Short mmCIF file of C-alpha atoms and ligand atoms in Angstrom, two decimals:
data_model
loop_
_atom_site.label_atom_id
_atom_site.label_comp_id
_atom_site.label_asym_id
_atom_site.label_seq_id
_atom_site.Cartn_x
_atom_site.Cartn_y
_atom_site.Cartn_z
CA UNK K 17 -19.16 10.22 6.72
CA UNK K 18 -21.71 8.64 4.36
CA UNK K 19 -23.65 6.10 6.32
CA UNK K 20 -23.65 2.75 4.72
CA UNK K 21 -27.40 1.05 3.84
CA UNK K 22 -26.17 -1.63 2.50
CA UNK K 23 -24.58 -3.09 5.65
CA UNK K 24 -27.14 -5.26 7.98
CA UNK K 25 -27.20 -5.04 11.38
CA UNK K 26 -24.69 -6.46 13.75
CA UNK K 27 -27.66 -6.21 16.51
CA UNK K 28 -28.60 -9.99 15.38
CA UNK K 29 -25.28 -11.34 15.03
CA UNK K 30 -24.34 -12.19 18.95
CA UNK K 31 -23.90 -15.79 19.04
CA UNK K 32 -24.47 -16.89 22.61
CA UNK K 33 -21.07 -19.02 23.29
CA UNK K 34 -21.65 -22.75 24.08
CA UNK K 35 -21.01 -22.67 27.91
CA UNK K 36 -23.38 -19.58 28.08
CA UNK K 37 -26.37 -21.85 25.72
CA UNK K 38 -25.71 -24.67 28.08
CA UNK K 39 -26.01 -22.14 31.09
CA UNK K 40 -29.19 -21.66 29.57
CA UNK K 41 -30.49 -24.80 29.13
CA UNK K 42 -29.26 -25.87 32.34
CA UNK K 43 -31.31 -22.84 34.46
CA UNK K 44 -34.23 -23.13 31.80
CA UNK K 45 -34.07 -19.22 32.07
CA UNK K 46 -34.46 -17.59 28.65
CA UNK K 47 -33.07 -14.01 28.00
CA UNK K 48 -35.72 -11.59 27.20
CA UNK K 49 -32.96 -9.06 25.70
CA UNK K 50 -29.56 -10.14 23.83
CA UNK K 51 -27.08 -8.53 25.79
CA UNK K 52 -25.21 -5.61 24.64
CA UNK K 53 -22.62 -6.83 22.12
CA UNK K 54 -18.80 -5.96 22.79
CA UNK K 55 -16.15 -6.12 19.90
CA UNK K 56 -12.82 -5.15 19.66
CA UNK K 57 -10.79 -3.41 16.71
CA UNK K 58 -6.90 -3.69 16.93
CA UNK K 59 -5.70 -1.00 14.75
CA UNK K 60 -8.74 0.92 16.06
CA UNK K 61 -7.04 4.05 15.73
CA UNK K 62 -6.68 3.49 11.66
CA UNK K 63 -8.34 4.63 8.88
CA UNK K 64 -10.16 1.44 8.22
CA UNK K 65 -10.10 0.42 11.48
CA UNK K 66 -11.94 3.28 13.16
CA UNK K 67 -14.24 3.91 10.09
CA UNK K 68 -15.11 0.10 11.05
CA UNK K 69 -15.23 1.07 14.64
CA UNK K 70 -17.73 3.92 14.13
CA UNK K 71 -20.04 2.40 12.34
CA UNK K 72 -20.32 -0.55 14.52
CA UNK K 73 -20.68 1.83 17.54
CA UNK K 74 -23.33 3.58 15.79
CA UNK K 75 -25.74 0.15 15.50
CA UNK K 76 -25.46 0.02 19.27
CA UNK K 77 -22.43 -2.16 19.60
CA UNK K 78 -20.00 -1.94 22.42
CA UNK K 79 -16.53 -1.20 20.28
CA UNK K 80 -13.19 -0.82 21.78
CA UNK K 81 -10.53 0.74 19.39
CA UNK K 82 -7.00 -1.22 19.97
CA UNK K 83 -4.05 0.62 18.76
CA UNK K 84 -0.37 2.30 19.67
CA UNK K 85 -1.21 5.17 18.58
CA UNK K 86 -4.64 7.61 19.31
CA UNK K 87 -7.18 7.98 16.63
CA UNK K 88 -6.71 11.27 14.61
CA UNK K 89 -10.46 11.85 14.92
CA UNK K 90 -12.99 12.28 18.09
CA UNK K 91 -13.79 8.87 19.81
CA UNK K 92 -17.48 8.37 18.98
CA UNK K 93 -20.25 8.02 21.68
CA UNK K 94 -20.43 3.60 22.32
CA UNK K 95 -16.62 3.59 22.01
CA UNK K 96 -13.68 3.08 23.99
CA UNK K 97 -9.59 3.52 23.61
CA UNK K 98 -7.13 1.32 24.73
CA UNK K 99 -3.65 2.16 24.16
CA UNK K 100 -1.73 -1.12 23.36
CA UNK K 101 0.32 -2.90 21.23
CA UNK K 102 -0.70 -6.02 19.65
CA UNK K 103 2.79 -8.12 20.49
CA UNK K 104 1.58 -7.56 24.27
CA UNK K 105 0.16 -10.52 25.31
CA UNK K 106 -1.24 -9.51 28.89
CA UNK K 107 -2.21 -6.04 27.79
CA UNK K 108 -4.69 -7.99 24.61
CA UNK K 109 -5.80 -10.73 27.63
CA UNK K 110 -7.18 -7.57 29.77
CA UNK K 111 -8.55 -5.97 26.55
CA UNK K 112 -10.15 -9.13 24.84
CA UNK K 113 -12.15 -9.34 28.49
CA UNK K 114 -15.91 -10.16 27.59
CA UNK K 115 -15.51 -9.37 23.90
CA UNK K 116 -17.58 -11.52 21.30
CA UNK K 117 -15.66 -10.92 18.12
CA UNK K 118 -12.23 -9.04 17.64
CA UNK K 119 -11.47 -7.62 14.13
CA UNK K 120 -7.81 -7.63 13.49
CA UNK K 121 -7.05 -4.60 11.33
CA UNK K 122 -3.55 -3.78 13.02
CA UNK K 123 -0.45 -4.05 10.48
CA UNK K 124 2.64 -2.58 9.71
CA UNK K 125 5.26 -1.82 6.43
CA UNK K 126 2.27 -1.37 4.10
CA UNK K 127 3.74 1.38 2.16
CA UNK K 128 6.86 4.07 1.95
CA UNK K 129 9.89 3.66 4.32
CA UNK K 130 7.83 1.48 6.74
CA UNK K 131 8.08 -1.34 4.17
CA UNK K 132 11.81 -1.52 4.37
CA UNK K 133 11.44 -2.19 8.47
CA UNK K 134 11.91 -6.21 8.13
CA UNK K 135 11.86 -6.77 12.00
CA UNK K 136 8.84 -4.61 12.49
CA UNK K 137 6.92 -6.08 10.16
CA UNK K 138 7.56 -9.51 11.12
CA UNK K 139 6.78 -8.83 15.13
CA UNK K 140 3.73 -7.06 14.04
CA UNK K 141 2.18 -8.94 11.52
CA UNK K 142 3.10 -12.38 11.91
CA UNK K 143 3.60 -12.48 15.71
CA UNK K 144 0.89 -10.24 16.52
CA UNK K 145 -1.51 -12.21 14.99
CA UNK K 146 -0.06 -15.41 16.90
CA UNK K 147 -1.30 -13.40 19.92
CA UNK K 148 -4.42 -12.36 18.90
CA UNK K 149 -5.63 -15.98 18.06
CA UNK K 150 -3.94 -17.35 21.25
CA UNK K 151 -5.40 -15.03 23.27
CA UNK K 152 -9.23 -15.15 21.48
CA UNK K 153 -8.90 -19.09 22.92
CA UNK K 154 -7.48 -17.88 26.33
CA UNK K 155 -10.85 -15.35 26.34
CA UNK K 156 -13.35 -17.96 24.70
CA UNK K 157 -13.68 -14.88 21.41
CA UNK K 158 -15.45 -16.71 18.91
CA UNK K 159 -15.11 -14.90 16.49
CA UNK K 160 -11.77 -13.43 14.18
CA UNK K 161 -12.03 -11.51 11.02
CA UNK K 162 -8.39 -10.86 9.88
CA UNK K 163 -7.94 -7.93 7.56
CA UNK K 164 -5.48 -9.16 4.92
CA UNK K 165 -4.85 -7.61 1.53
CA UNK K 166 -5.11 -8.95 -2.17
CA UNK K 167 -1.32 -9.08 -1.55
CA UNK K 168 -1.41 -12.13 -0.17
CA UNK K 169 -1.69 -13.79 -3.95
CA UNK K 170 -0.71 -10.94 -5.99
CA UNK K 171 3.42 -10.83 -5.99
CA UNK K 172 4.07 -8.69 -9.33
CA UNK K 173 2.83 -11.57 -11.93
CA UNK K 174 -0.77 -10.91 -13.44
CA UNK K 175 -4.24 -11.90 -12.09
CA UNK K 176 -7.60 -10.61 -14.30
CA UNK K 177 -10.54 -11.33 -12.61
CA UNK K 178 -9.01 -14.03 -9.87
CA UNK K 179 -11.13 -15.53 -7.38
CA UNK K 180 -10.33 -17.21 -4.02
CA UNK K 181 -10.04 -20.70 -5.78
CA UNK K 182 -8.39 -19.81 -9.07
CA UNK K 183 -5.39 -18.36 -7.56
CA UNK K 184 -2.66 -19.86 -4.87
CA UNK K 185 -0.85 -17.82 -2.12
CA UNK K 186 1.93 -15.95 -3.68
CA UNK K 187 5.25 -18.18 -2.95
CA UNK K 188 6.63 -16.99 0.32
CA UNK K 189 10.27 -16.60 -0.40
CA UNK K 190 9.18 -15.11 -4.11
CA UNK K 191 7.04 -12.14 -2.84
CA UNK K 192 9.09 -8.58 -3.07
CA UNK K 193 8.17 -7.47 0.13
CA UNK K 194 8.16 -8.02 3.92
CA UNK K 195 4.61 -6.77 4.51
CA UNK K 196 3.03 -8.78 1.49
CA UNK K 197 4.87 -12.05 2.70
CA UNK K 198 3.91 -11.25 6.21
CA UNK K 199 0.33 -11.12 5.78
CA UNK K 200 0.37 -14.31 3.63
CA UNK K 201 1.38 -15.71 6.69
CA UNK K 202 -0.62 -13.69 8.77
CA UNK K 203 -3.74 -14.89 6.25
CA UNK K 204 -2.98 -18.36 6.00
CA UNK K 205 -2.61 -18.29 10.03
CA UNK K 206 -5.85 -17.05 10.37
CA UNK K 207 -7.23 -19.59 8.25
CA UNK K 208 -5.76 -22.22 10.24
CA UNK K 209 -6.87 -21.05 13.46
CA UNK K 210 -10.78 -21.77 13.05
CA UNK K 211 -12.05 -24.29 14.17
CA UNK K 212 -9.82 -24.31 17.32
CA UNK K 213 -11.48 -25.29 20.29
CA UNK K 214 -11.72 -22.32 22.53
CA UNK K 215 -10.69 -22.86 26.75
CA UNK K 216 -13.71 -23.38 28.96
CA UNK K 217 -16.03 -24.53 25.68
CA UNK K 218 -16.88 -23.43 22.43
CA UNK K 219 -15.33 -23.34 18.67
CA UNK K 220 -13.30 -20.38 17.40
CA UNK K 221 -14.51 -19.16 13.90
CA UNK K 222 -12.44 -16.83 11.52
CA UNK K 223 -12.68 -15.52 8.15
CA UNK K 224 -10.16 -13.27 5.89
CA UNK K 225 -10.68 -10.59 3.77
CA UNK K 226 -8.79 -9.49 1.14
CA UNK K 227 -9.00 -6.10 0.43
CA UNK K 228 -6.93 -3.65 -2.71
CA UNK K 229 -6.40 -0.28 -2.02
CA UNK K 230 -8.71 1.52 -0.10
CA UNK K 231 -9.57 4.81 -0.30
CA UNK K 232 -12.14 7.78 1.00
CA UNK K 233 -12.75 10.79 2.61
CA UNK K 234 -9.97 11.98 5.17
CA UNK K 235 -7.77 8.51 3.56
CA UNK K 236 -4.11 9.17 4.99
CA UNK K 237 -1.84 6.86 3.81
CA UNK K 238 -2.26 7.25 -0.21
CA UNK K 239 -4.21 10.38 -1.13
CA UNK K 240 -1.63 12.73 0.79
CA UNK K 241 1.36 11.04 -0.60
CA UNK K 242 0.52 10.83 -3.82
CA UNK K 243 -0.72 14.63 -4.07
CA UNK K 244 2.58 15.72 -2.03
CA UNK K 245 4.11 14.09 -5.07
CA UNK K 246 1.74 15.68 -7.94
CA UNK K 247 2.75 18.91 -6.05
CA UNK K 248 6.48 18.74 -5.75
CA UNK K 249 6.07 17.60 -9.59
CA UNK K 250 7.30 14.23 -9.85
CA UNK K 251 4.30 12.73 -10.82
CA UNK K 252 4.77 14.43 -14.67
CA UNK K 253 5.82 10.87 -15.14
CA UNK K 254 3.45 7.90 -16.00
CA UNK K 255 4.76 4.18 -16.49
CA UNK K 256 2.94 0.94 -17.24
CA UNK K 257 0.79 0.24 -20.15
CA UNK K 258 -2.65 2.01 -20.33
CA UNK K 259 -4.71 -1.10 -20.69
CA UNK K 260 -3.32 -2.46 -17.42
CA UNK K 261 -6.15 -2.26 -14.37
CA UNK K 262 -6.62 -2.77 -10.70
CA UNK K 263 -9.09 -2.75 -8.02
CA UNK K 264 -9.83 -0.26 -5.43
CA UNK K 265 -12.41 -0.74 -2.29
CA UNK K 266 -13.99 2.60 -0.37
CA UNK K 267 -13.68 2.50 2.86
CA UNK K 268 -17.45 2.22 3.79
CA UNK K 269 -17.50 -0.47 1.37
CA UNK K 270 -15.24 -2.51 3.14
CA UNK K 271 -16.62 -1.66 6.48
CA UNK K 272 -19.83 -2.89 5.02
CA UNK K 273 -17.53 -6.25 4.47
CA UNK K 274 -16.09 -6.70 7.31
CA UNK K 275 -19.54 -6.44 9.80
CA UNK K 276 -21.14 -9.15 6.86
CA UNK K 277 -18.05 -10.92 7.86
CA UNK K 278 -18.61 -11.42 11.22
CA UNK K 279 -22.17 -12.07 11.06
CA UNK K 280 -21.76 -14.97 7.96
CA UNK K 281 -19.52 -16.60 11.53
CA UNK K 282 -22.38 -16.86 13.70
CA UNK K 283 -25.11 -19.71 13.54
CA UNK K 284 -27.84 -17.81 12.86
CA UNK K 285 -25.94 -17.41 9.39
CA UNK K 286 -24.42 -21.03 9.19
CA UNK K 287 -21.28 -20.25 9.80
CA UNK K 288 -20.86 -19.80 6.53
CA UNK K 289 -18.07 -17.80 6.64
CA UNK K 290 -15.95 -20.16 8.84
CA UNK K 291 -12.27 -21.00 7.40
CA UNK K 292 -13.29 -18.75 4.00
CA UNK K 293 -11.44 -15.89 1.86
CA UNK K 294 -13.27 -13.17 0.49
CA UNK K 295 -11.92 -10.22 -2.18
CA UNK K 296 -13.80 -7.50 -1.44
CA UNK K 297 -13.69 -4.57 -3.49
CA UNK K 298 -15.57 -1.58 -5.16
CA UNK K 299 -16.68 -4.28 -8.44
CA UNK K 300 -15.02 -1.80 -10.92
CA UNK K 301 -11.40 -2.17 -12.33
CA UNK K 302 -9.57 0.84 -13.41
CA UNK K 303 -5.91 1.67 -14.85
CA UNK K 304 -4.09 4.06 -11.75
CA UNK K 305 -3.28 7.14 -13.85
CA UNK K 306 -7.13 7.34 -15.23
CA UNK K 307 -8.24 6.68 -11.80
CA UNK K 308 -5.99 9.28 -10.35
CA UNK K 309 -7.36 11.91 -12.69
CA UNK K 310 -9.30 13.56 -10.55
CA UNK K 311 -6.61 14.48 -8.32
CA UNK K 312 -4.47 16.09 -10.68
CA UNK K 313 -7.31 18.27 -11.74
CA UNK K 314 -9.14 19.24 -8.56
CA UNK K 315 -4.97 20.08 -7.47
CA UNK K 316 -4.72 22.38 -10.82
CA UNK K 317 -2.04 20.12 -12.13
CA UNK K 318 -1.53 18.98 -15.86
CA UNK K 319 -2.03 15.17 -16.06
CA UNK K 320 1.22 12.79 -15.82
CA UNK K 321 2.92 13.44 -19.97
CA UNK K 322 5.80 11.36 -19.75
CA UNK K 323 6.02 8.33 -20.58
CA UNK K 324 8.98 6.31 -18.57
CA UNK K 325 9.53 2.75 -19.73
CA UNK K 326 8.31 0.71 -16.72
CA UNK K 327 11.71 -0.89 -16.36
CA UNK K 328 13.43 2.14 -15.43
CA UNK K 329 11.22 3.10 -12.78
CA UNK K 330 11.31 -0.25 -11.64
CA UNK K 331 15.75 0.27 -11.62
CA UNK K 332 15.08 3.70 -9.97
CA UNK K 333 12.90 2.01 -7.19
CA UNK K 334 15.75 -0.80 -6.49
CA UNK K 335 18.24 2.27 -6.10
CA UNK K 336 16.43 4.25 -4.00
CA UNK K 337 15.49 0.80 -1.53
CA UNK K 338 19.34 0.03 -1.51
CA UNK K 339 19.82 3.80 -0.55
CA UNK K 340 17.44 4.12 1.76
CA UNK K 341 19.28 0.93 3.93
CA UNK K 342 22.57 1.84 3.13
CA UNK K 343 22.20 5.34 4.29
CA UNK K 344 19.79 4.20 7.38
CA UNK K 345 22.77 4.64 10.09
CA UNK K 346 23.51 8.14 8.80
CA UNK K 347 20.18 9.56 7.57
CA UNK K 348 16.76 8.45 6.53
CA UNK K 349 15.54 9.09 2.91
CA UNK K 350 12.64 7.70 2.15
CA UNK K 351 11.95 5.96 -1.23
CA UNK K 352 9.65 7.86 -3.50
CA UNK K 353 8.43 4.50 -4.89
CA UNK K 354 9.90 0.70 -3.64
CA UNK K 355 9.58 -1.98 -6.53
CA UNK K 356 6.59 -3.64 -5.48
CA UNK K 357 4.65 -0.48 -5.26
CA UNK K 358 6.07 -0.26 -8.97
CA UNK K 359 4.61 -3.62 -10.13
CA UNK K 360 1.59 -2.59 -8.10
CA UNK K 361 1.21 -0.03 -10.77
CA UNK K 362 2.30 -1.63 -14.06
CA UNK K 363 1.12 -5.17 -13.71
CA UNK K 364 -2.76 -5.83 -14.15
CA UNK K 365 -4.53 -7.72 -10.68
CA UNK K 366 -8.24 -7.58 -10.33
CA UNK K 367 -9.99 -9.89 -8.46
CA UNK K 368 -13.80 -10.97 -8.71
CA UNK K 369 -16.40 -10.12 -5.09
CA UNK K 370 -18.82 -13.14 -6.66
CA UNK K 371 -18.02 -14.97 -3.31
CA UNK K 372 -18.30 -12.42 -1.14
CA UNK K 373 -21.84 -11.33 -2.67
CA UNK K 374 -23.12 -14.54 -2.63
CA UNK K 375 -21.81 -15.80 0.35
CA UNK K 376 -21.92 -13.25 3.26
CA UNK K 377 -24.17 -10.70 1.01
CA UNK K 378 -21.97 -8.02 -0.06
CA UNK K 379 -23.61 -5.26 -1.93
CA UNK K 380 -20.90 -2.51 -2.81
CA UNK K 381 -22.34 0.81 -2.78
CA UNK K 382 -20.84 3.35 -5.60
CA UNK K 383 -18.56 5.90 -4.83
CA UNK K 384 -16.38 8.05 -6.15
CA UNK K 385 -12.84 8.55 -5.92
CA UNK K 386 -13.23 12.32 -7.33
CA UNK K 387 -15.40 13.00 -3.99
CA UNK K 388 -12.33 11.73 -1.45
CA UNK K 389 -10.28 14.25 -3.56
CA UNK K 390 -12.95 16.79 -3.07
CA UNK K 391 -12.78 16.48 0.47
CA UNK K 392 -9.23 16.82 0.80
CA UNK K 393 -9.02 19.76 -1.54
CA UNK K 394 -11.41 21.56 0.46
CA UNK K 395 -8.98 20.38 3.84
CA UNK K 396 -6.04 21.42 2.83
CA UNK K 397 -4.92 24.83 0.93
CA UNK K 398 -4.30 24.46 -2.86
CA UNK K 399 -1.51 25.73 -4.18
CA UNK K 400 -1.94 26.12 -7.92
CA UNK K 401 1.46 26.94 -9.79
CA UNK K 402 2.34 27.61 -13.68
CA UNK K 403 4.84 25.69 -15.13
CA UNK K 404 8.15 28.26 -14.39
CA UNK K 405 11.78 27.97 -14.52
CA UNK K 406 11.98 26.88 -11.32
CA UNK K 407 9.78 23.70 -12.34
CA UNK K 408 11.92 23.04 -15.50
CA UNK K 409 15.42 23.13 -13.27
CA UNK K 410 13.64 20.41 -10.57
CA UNK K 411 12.84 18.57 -13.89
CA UNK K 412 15.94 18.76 -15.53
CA UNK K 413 18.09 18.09 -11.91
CA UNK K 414 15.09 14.77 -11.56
CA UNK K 415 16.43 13.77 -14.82
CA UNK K 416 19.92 13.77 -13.86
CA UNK K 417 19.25 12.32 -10.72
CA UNK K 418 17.44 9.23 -12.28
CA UNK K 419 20.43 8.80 -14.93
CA UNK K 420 22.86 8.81 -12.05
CA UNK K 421 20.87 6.53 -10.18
CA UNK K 422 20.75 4.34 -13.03
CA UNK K 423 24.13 4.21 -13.60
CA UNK K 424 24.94 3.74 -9.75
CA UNK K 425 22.67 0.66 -9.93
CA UNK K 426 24.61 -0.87 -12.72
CA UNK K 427 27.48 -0.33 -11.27
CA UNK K 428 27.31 -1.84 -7.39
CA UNK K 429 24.11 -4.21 -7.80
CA UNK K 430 25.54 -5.62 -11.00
CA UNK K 431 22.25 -7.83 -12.44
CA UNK K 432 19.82 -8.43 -9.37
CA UNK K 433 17.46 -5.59 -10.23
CA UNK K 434 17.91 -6.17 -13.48
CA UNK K 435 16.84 -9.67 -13.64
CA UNK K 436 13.15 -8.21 -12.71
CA UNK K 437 13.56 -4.78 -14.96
CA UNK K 438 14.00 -7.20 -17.99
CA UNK K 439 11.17 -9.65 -17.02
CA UNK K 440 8.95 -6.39 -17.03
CA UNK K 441 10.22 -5.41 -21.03
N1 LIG X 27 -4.70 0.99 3.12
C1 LIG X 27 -4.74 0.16 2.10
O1 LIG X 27 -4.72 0.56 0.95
C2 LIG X 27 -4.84 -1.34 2.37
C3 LIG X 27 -4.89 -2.23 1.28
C4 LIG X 27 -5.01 -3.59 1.52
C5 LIG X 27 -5.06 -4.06 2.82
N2 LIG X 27 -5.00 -3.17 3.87
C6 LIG X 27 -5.06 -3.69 5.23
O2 LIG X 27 -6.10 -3.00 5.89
C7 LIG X 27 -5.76 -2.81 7.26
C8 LIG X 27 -5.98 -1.37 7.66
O3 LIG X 27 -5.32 -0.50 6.81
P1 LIG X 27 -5.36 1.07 7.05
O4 LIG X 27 -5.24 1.71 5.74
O5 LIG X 27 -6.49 1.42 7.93
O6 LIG X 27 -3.98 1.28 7.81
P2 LIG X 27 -3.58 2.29 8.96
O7 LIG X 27 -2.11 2.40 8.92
O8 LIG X 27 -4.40 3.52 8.89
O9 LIG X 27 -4.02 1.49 10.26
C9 LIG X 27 -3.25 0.49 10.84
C10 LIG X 27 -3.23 0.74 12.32
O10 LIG X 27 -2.51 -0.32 12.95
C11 LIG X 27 -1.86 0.25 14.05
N3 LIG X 27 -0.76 -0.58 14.50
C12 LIG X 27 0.41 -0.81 13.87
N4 LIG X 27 1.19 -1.57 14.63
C13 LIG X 27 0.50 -1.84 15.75
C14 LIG X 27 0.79 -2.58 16.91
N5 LIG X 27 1.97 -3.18 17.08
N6 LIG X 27 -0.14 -2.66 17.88
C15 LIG X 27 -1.34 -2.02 17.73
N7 LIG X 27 -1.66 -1.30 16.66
C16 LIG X 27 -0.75 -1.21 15.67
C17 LIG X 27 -1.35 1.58 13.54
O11 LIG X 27 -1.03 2.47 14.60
C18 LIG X 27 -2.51 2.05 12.69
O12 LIG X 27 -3.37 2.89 13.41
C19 LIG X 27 -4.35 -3.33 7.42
O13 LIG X 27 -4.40 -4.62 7.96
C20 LIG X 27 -3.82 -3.39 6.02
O14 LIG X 27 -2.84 -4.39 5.88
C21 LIG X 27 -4.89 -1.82 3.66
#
């Protein structure tokens, strides 16, 4: 993985905790090396989350990678794994033991079928990040950075060039989708939370950032979905309108964020991060099927040639969410696309980094999106295929399949979906 230059060095960032300065004072005794510093990732096992954890480990810091499930890759030398989940109270009090700043990059329902799992996504997001601040106070951790996503404000209406003053929280009960309305909460609670007085002495500190898509070499949750769809051909469709544009942030770029983060929460850096937002992303806004290019070609497939009016895909998406619950008990068929991944898509929402360069020093390095492809090409064996009969039938039977959908929608969901297909015309 490319090593990031940009980032500074978390070496400097320890801030001694108020009991241990008054130790200090108290003995006269001066330390002639800053301890070792020991953070904590939940969601360690991640993509972002052990990209973050990796580089951190490799400046010398102490890392231990919380998550429920192992990472996919080799734990690096400098880091640890605990197995845990973050709605376990005691297991997060004998994990947060000695650590000076935990990132919280665990969440659930972000995208396919695991955004239709209400209760999941609740207990995770909201109530695991209850738990997380409670138990930073119970451990004196004083410092949070909270992971959120530019969800948090963007709920399918448009935002060019927002920044973290010229645009409210989406409203709650308006947003389309349990995990965006989850980590609004999760974001706002975050927020809230500095400033708390920690147990035993000291102030807790926490900062949010808000990330768009991220992407990068061995991504898992977008690039193999979307070229599992290019493959089985059902991305020959494009929606939206072609001037419409979004953000993306590399991985490295955002672990470059996150470790600015945590230092703009110590004193040596003002605290200038305490109670603040940041967007972070790559600087560059792009419309999705441009972006996507690459993939398509390095996969040997034509480029997405027809053009579906936004509202139907936007109907097709509500049928295929009501489906997907109403056939839970017997089977589970995951949505190709829900509606807010749909609006994601059609409806412009970039956001400006002016506050996150000028305030904690972020300098985004350029990548491109065309090397994560690359990489993935090379991992996995492509399959290039002509355009036979066998394609046209799966076209023809997707067709039919859409219409029927359609026409089922009309039929038993009479005008809810509708309501939001015609606000998109
Ligand atoms: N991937 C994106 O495009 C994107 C965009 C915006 C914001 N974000 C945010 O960035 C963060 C990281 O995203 P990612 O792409 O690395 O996701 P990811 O799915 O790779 O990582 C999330 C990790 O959280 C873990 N997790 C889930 N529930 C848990 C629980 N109860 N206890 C402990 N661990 C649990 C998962 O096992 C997973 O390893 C998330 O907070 C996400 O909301 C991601």
């Amino acid at each position: 993985m490319k090593t990031n230059p940009a980032s500074s060095s978390l070496e400097t960032c320890r801030v001694a905790g108020q009991g241990e300065k008054a130790l200090q004072q108290k003995t006269g005794t001066k330390p002639t090396q800053a301890p070792r510093q020991k953070v904590l990732v939940t969601g360690g096992g991640g993509y972002l989350g052990f990209s973050l954890g990796s580089s951190l480990a490799k400046r010398g810091t102490s890392v231990v990678l919380l998550d429920l499930r192992r990472p996919h890759w080799p734990l690096p030398p400098g880091t640890e794994f605990v197995q845990a989940d973050v709605r376990d109270e005691e297991a997060l009090y004998q994990a947060f033991q000695g650590v000076d700043c935990v990132f919280h990059v665990a969440s659930y329902g972000m995208s396919g079928a695991e955004k239709l799992q209400k209760q999941q996504i609740e207990s995770i997001n909201v109530g695991g990040t209850r738990l997380v601040i409670n138990v930073c106070v119970r451990r004196r951790v004083p410092r949070l950075v909270y992971t959120s996503t530019v969800n948090v404000t963007f709920g399918g209406k448009p935002i060019e060039q927002g920044n973290e003053d010229s645009v409210p929280y989406f409203p709650l009960d308006k947003h389309m989708d349990h995990y965006s309305r989850t980590k609004a909460i999760a974001d706002q609670l975050t927020l809230m939370a500095n400033g708390t007085p920690l147990l035993g002495g000291g102030t807790l500190r926490t900062c949010v950032l808000r990330p768009p898509g991220i992407y990068g070499p061995e991504e898992q949750r977008h690039l193999p979905r979307v070229a599992s769809h290019i493959k089985k051909r059902l991305f020959m469709f494009r929606f939206g309108d072609r001037r419409t544009r979004m953000n993306w942030v590399h991985v490295q770029n955002l672990v470059q964020a996150h470790m600015l983060a945590a230092e703009a929460l110590t004193m040596a850096k003002g605290y200038v991060a305490s109670g603040q937002a940041y967007y972070v992303n790559d600087g560059e806004s792009v419309n999705l099927f441009e972006w996507m290019a690459p993939l398509f070609e390095k996969l040997g497939y034509s480029q997405p040639w027809i053009q579906v009016p936004t509202s139907c895909v936007y109907l097709t998406a509500a049928v295929m969410e009501y489906l997907h619950l109403a056939l839970r008990p017997i089977c589970t068929i995951p949505p190709l696309l829900t509606r807010s991944e749909v609006l994601s898509v059609a409806v412009t929402h970039t956001f400006q980094i002016a506050k996150a360069r000028a305030q904690l020093g972020y300098a985004p390095d350029k990548f491109s999106f065309a090397d994560a492809v690359e990489r993935y090409v090379q991992a996995t064996t492509p399959q290039r295929r002509g355009f036979t009969m066998l394609t046209l039938l799966r076209l023809l039977l997707l067709l039919l399949l859409l219409l029927s959908l359609l026409g089922l929608a009309l039929y038993f969901l009479g005008l809810q979906p509708l309501q939001g297909a015609v606000q998109l015309l």
